[in-house]
mmCIF file of C-alpha atoms in Angstrom:
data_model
loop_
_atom_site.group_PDB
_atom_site.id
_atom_site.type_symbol
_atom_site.label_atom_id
_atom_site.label_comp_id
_atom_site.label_asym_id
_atom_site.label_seq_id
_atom_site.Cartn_x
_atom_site.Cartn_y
_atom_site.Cartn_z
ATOM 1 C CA UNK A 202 8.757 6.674 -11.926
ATOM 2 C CA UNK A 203 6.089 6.387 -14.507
ATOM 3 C CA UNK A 204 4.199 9.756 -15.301
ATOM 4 C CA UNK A 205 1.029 8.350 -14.302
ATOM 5 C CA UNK A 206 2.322 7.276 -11.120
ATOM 6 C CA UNK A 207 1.712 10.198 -8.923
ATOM 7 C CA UNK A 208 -1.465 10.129 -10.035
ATOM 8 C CA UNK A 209 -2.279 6.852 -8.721
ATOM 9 C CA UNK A 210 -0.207 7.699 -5.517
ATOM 10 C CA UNK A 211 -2.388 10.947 -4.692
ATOM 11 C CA UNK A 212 -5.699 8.523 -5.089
ATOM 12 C CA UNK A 213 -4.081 5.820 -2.539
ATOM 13 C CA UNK A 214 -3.478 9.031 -0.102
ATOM 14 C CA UNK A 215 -7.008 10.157 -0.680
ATOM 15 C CA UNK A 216 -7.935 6.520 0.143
ATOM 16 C CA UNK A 217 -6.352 6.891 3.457
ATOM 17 C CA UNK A 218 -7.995 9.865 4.050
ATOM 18 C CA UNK A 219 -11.213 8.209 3.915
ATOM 19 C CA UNK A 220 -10.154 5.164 6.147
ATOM 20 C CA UNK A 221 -9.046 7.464 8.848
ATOM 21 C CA UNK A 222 -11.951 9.674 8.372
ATOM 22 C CA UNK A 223 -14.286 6.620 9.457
ATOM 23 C CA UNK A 224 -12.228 5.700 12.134
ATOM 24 C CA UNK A 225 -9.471 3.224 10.544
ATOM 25 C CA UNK A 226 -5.893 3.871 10.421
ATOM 26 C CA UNK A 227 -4.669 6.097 7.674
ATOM 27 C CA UNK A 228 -3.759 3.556 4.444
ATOM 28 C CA UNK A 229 -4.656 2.994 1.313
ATOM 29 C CA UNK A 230 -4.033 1.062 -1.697
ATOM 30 C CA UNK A 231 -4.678 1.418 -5.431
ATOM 31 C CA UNK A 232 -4.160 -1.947 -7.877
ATOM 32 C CA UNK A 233 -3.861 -0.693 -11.728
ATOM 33 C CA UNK A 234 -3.641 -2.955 -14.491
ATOM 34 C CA UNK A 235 -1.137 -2.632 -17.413
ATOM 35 C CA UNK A 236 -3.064 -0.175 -19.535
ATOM 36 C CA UNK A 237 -3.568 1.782 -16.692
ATOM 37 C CA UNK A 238 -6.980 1.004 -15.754
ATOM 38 C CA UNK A 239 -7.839 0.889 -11.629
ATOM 39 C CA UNK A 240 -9.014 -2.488 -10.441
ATOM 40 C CA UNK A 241 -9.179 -2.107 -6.909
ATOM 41 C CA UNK A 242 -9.118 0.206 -4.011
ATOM 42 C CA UNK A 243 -8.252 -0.599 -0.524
ATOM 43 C CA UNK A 244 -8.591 0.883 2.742
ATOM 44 C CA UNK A 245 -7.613 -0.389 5.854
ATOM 45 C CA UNK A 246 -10.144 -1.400 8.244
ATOM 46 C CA UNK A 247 -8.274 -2.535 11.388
ATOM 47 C CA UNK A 248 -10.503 0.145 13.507
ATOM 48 C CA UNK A 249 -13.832 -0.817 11.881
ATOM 49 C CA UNK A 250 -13.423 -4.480 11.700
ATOM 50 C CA UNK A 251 -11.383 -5.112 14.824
ATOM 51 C CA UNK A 252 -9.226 -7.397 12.330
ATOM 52 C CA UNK A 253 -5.067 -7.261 12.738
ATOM 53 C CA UNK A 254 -5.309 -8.288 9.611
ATOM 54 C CA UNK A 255 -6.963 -5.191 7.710
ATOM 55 C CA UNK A 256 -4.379 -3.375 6.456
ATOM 56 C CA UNK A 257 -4.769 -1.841 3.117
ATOM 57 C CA UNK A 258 -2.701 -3.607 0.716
ATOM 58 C CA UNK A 259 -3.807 -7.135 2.625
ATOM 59 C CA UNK A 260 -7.597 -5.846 1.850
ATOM 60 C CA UNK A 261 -7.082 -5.420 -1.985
ATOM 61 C CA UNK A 262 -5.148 -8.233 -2.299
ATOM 62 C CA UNK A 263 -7.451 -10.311 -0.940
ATOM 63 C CA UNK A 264 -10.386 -9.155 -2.716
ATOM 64 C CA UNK A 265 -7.715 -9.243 -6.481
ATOM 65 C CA UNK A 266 -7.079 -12.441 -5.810
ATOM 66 C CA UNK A 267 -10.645 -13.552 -5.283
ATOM 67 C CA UNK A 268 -11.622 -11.566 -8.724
ATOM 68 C CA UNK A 269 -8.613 -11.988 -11.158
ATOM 69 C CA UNK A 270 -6.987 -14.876 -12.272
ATOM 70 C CA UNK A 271 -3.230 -14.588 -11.522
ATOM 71 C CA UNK A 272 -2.758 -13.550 -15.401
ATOM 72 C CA UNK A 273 -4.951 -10.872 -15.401
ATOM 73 C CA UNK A 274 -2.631 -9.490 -12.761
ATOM 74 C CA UNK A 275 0.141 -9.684 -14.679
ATOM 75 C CA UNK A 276 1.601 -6.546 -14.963
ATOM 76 C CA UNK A 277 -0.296 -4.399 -12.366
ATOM 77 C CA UNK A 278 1.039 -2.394 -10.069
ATOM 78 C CA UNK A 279 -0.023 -1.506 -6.542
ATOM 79 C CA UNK A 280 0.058 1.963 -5.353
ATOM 80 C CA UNK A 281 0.266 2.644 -1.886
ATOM 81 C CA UNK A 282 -0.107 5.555 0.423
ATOM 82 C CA UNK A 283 2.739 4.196 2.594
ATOM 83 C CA UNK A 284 5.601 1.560 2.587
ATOM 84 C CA UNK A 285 3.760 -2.219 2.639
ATOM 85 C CA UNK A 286 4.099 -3.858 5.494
ATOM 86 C CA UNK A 287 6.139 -7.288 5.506
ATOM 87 C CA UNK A 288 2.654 -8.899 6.124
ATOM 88 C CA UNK A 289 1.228 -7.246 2.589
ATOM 89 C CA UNK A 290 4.482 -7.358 1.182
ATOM 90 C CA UNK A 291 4.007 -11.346 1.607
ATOM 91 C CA UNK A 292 0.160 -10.991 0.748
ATOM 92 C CA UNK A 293 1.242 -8.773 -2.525
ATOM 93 C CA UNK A 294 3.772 -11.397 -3.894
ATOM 94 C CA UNK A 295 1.800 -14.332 -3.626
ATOM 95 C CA UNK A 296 -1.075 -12.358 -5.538
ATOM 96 C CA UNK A 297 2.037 -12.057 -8.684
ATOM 97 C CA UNK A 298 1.987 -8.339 -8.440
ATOM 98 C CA UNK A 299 5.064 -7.557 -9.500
ATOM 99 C CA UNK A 300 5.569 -3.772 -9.109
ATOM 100 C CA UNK A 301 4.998 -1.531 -6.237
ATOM 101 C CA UNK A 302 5.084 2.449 -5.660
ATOM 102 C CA UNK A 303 4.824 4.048 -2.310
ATOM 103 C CA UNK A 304 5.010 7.576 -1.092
ATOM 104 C CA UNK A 305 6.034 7.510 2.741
ATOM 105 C CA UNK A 306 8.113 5.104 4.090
ATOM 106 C CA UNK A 307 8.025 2.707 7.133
ATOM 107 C CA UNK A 308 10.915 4.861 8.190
ATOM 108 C CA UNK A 309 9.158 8.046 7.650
ATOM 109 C CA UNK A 310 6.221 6.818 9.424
ATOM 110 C CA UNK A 311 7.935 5.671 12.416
ATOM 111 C CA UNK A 312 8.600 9.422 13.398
ATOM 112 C CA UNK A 313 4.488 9.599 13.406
ATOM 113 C CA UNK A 314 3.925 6.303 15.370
ATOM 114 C CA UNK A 315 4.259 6.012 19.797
ATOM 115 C CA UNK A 316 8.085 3.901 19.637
ATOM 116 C CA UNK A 317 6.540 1.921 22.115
ATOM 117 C CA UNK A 318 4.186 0.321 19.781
ATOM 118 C CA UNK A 319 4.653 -2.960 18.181
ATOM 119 C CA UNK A 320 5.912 -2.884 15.055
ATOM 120 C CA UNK A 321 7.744 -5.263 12.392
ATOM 121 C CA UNK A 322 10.497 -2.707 11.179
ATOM 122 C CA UNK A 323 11.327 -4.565 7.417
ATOM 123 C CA UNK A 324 11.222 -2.634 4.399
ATOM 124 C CA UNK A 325 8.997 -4.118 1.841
ATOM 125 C CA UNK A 326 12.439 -4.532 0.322
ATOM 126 C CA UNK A 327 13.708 -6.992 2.429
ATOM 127 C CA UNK A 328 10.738 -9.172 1.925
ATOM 128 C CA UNK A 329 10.544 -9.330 -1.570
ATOM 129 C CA UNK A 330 14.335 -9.213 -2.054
ATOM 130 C CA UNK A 331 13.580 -13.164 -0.708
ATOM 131 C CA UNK A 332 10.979 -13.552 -3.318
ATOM 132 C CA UNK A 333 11.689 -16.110 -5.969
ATOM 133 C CA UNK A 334 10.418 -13.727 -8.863
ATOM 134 C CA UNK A 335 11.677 -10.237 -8.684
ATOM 135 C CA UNK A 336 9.347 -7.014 -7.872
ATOM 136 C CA UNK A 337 10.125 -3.845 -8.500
ATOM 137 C CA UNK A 338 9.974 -1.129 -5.801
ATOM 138 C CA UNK A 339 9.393 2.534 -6.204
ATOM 139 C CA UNK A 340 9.511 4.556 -3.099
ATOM 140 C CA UNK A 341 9.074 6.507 -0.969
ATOM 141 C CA UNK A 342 7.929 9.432 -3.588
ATOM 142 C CA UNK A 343 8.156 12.176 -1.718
ATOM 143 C CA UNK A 344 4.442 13.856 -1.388
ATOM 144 C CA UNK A 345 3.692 15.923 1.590
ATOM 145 C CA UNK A 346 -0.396 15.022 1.156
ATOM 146 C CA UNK A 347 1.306 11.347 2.412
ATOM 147 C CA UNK A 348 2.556 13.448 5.517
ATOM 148 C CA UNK A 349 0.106 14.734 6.247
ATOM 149 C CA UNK A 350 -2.144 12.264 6.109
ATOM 150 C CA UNK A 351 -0.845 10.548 9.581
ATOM 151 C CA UNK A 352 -0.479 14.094 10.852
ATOM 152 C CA UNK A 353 -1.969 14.309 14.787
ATOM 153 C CA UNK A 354 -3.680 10.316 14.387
ATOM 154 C CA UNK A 355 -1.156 8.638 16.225
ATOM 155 C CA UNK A 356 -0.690 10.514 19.247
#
């Protein structure tokens, strides 16, 4: 862990916050640069948008990819408020960011989620163990504000 990270993690929860206040599921994403500087947010908009697609990290990357050139990305690092899926893992590695930090993980939020509800259970890990670069993975960071966050939405 970097100091600044929880920093950055607390915004991606706060991000969430807002997507599930406006009627999206509770994720969000943060891209900083290498001096630190915040490029992008994302919130998922899978309720909003009607788009399976929408997830947080998917969102920013799309939009990074579309404003940066891969070497501006260099270096970055993608916060989010929980565990990438294996569809954004995929979506962040083929943007070239290289370093992730998450607070709750897929595990963690499968105790939040109906268990009859599809889901894809890979840690980001796995996926971009596969990678042909390597990616560095910090998580989960253990912040009860990423909790909380799913707390009563999924029921």
């Amino acid at each position: 862990m970097r100091p600044e990270d929880t920093q950055h993690l607390m915004h991606a929860i706060d991000l969430a916050r807002q997507a599930r206040a406006r009627g999206d599921n509770p994720f969000g994403s943060v891209l900083v640069d290498a001096k630190g500087r915040v490029l992008l947010e994302g919130k998922n908009s899978q309720g909003t948008t009607g788009d399976c697609t929408g997830h947080a990290e998917s969102n920013l990357m799309s939009e990074a990819t579309q404003r940066y050139r891969p070497e501006e990305l260099v270096g970055s690092t993608l916060y989010a408020s929980t565990e990438p899926c294996a569809m954004c893992a995929g979506a962040i590695f083929w943007g070239g960011v290289r370093r992730v930090v998450f607070a709750l993980s897929s595990e963690q939020l499968s105790h939040f989620v109906n268990p009859s509800a599809p889901t894809l259970r890979m840690s980001c890990r796995d996926v971009f163990a596969r990678g042909s670069e390597p990616t560095e993975v910090v998580g989960p960071v253990a912040l009860p504000e990423a909790r909380e966050v799913h707390e009563g939405f999924w029921k």
